[in-house]
Coordinates of C-alpha atoms in Angstrom, one line a residue:
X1 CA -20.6 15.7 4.0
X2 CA -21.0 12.0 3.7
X3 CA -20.2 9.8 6.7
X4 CA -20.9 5.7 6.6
X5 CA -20.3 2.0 5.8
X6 CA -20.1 0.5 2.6
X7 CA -20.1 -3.4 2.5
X8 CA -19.3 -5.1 -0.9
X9 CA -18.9 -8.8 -2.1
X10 CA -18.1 -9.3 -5.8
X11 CA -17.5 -12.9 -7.7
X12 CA -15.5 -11.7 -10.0
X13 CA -13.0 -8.8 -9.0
X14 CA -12.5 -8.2 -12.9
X15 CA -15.8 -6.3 -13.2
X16 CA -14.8 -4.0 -10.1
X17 CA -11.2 -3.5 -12.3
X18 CA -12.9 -2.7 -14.9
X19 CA -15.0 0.1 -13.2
X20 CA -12.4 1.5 -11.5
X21 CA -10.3 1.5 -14.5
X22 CA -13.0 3.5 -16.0
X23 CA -13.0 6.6 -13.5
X24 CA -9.1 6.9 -13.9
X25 CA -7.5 4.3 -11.9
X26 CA -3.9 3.3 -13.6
X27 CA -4.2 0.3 -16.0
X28 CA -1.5 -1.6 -13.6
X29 CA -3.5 -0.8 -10.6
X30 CA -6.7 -1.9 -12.0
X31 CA -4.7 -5.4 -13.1
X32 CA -4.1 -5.6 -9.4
X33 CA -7.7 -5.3 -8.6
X34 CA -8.1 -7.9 -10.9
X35 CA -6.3 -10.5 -9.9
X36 CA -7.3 -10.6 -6.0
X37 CA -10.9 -12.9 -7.3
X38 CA -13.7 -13.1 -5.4
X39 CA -13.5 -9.7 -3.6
X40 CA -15.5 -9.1 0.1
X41 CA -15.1 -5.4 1.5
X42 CA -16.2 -2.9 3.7
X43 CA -15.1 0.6 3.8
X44 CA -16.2 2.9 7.6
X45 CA -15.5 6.5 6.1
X46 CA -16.7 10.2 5.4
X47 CA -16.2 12.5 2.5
X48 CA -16.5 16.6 3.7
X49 CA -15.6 17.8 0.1
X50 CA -12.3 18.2 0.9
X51 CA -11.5 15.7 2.8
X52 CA -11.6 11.8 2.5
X53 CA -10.7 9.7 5.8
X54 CA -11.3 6.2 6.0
X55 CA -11.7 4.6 9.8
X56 CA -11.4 1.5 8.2
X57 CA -10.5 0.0 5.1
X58 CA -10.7 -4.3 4.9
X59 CA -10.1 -5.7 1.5
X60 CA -9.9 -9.9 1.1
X61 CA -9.4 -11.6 -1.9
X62 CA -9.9 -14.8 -2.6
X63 CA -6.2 -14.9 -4.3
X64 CA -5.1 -15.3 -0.6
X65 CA -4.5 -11.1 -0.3
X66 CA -5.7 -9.2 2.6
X67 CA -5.6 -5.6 3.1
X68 CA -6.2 -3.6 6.7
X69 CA -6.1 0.5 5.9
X70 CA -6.6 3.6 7.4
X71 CA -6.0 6.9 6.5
X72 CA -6.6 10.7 4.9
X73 CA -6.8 12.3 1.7
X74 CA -6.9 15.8 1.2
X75 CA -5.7 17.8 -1.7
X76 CA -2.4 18.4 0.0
X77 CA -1.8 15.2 2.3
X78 CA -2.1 11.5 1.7
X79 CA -2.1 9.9 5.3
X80 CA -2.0 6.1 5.4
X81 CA -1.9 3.3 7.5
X82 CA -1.6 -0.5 5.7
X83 CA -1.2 -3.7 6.7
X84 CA -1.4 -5.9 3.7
X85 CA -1.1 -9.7 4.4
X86 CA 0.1 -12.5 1.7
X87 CA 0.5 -10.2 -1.3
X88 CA 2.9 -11.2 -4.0
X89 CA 5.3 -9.0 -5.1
X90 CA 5.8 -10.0 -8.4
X91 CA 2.7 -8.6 -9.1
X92 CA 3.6 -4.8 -7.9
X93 CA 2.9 -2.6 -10.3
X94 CA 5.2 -0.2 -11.1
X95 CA 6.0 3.1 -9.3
X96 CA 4.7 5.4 -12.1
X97 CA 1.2 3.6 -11.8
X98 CA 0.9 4.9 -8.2
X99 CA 2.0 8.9 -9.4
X100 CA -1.7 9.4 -9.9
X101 CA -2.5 8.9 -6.4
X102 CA 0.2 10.6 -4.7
X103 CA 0.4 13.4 -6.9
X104 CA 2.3 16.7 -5.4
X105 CA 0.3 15.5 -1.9
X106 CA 2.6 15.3 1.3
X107 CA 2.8 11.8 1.6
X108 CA 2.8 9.9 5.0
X109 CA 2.8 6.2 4.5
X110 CA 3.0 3.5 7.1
X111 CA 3.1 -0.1 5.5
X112 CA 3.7 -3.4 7.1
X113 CA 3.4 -6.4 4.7
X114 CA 2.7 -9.6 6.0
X115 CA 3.6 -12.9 4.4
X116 CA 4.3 -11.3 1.6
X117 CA 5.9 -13.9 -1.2
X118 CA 8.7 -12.9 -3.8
X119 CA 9.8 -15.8 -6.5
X120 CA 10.7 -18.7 -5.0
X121 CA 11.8 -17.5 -2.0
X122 CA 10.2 -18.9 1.8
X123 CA 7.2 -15.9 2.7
X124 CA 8.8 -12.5 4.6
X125 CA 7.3 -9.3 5.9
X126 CA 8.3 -5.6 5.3
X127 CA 7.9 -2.9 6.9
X128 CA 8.2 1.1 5.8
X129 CA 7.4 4.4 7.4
X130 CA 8.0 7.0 4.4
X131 CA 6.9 10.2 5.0
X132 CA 7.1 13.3 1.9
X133 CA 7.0 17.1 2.7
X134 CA 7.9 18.9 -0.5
X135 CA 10.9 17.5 -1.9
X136 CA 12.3 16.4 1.2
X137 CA 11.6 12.5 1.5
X138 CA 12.0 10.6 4.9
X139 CA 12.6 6.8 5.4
X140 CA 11.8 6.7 9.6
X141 CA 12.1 2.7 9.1
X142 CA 12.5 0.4 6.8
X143 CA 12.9 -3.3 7.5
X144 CA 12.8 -6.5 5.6
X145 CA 12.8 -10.0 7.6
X146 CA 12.3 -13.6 5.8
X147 CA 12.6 -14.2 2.4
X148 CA 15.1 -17.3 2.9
X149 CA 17.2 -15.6 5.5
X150 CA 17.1 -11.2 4.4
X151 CA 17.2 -9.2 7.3
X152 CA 17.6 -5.2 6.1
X153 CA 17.2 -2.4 8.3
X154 CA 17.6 1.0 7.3
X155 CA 16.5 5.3 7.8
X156 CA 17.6 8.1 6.4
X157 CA 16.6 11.4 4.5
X158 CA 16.8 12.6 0.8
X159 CA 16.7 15.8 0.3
X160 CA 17.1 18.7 -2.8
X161 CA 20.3 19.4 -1.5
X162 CA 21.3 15.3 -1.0
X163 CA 21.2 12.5 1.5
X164 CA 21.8 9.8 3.4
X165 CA 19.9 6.3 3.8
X166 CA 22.1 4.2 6.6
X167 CA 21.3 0.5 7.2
X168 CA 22.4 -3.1 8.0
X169 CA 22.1 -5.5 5.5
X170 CA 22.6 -9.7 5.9
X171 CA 21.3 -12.1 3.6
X172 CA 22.8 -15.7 3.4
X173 CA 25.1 -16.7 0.9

C-alpha cells in the first residue's frame, strides 16, 4: 500500500476540473471543481488496494468554499465525515451526478454545512447523518437552522417494504 500527504495549490481550479473530468468524474461534479478558483489542498491518506481512507481531507477555494473530510472507501462501504463551510446551494449538482460515487456501496454519510447560502436568503447551516445498508436507507438527523428563519428537524427510515420520516418544521411566514 500507499500511505502519505499530498499538498496542492492551483490558480486556476478549471485545469484540476478538467483532469478530473477526464478520469471519470461526472460533468456536474467537475463544474463544481471548477468554480471553487484558486484551489489550496492537502490530502493525509493511504490506499491498500482495496481500501482508500483519508485522515484528512482540507479543500479551500478561493470562491469563499471550504471543505474539512474524513472518511473510507471500499468496494462495499463509503464512510464519510464533511464539514463544508460557505458553499452555495444553487450550485449543487444534481443527485444522479453523485450515483457514480456511491454506486451499490453502503453508504454512511455525516454532513454538516456551514454558512451555506441559498438565493437570497440570510446564510444557514445543515446538518445530515444518512446512513444506506442495502435498500434500507436511514436519516439518524437531519436539521436545517437559518436561511431567514427555517428551523427543520427530522429522522426516520425508508425501507423496501415503506417508511417513515417524522419531523418539526417552522419557517416564518
Amino acid at each position: 500500500g500507499v500511505a502519505g500527504r499530498l499538498n496542492l495549490k492551483a490558480d486556476d481550479s478549471r485545469r484540476i476540473a478538467l483532469v478530473l473530468a477526464r478520469a471519470g468524474l461526472d460533468p456536474a461534479l467537475a463544474d463544481l471543481v471548477a468554480a471553487l478558483g484558486q484551489i489550496d489542498a492537502e490530502a493525509i491518506g493511504a490506499w491498500d488496494g482495496g481500501r482508500v481512507g483519508l485522515q484528512r481531507l482540507m479543500v479551500t477555494g478561493s470562491s469563499g468554499v471550504r471543505l474539512d473530510l474524513s472518511g473510507d472507501v471500499t468496494p462495499q462501504r463509503l464512510a464519510a465525515k464533511a464539514v463544508l463551510n460557505g458553499f452555495d446551494l444553487n450550485t449543487l449538482p444534481p443527485g444522479t451526478s453523485f450515483a457514480g460515487l456511491i454506486g451499490t456501496r453502503d453508504l454512511a454519510l455525516d454532513l454538516n454545512l456551514t454558512q451555506a447560502r441559498f438565493r437570497n436568503a440570510p446564510p444557514g447551516s445543515a446538518s445530515l447523518d444518512l446512513r444506506r445498508e442495502g435498500a434500507v436507507w436511514r436519516l439518524t438527523r437531519l436539521a436545517i437552522d437559518g436561511f431567514g428563519g427555517v428551523n427543520v428537524a427530522g429522522s426516520g427510515a425508508l425501507l423496501a417494504e415503506g417508511g417513515e420520516i417524522t419531523g418539526r418544521i417552522r419557517a416564518p411566514r
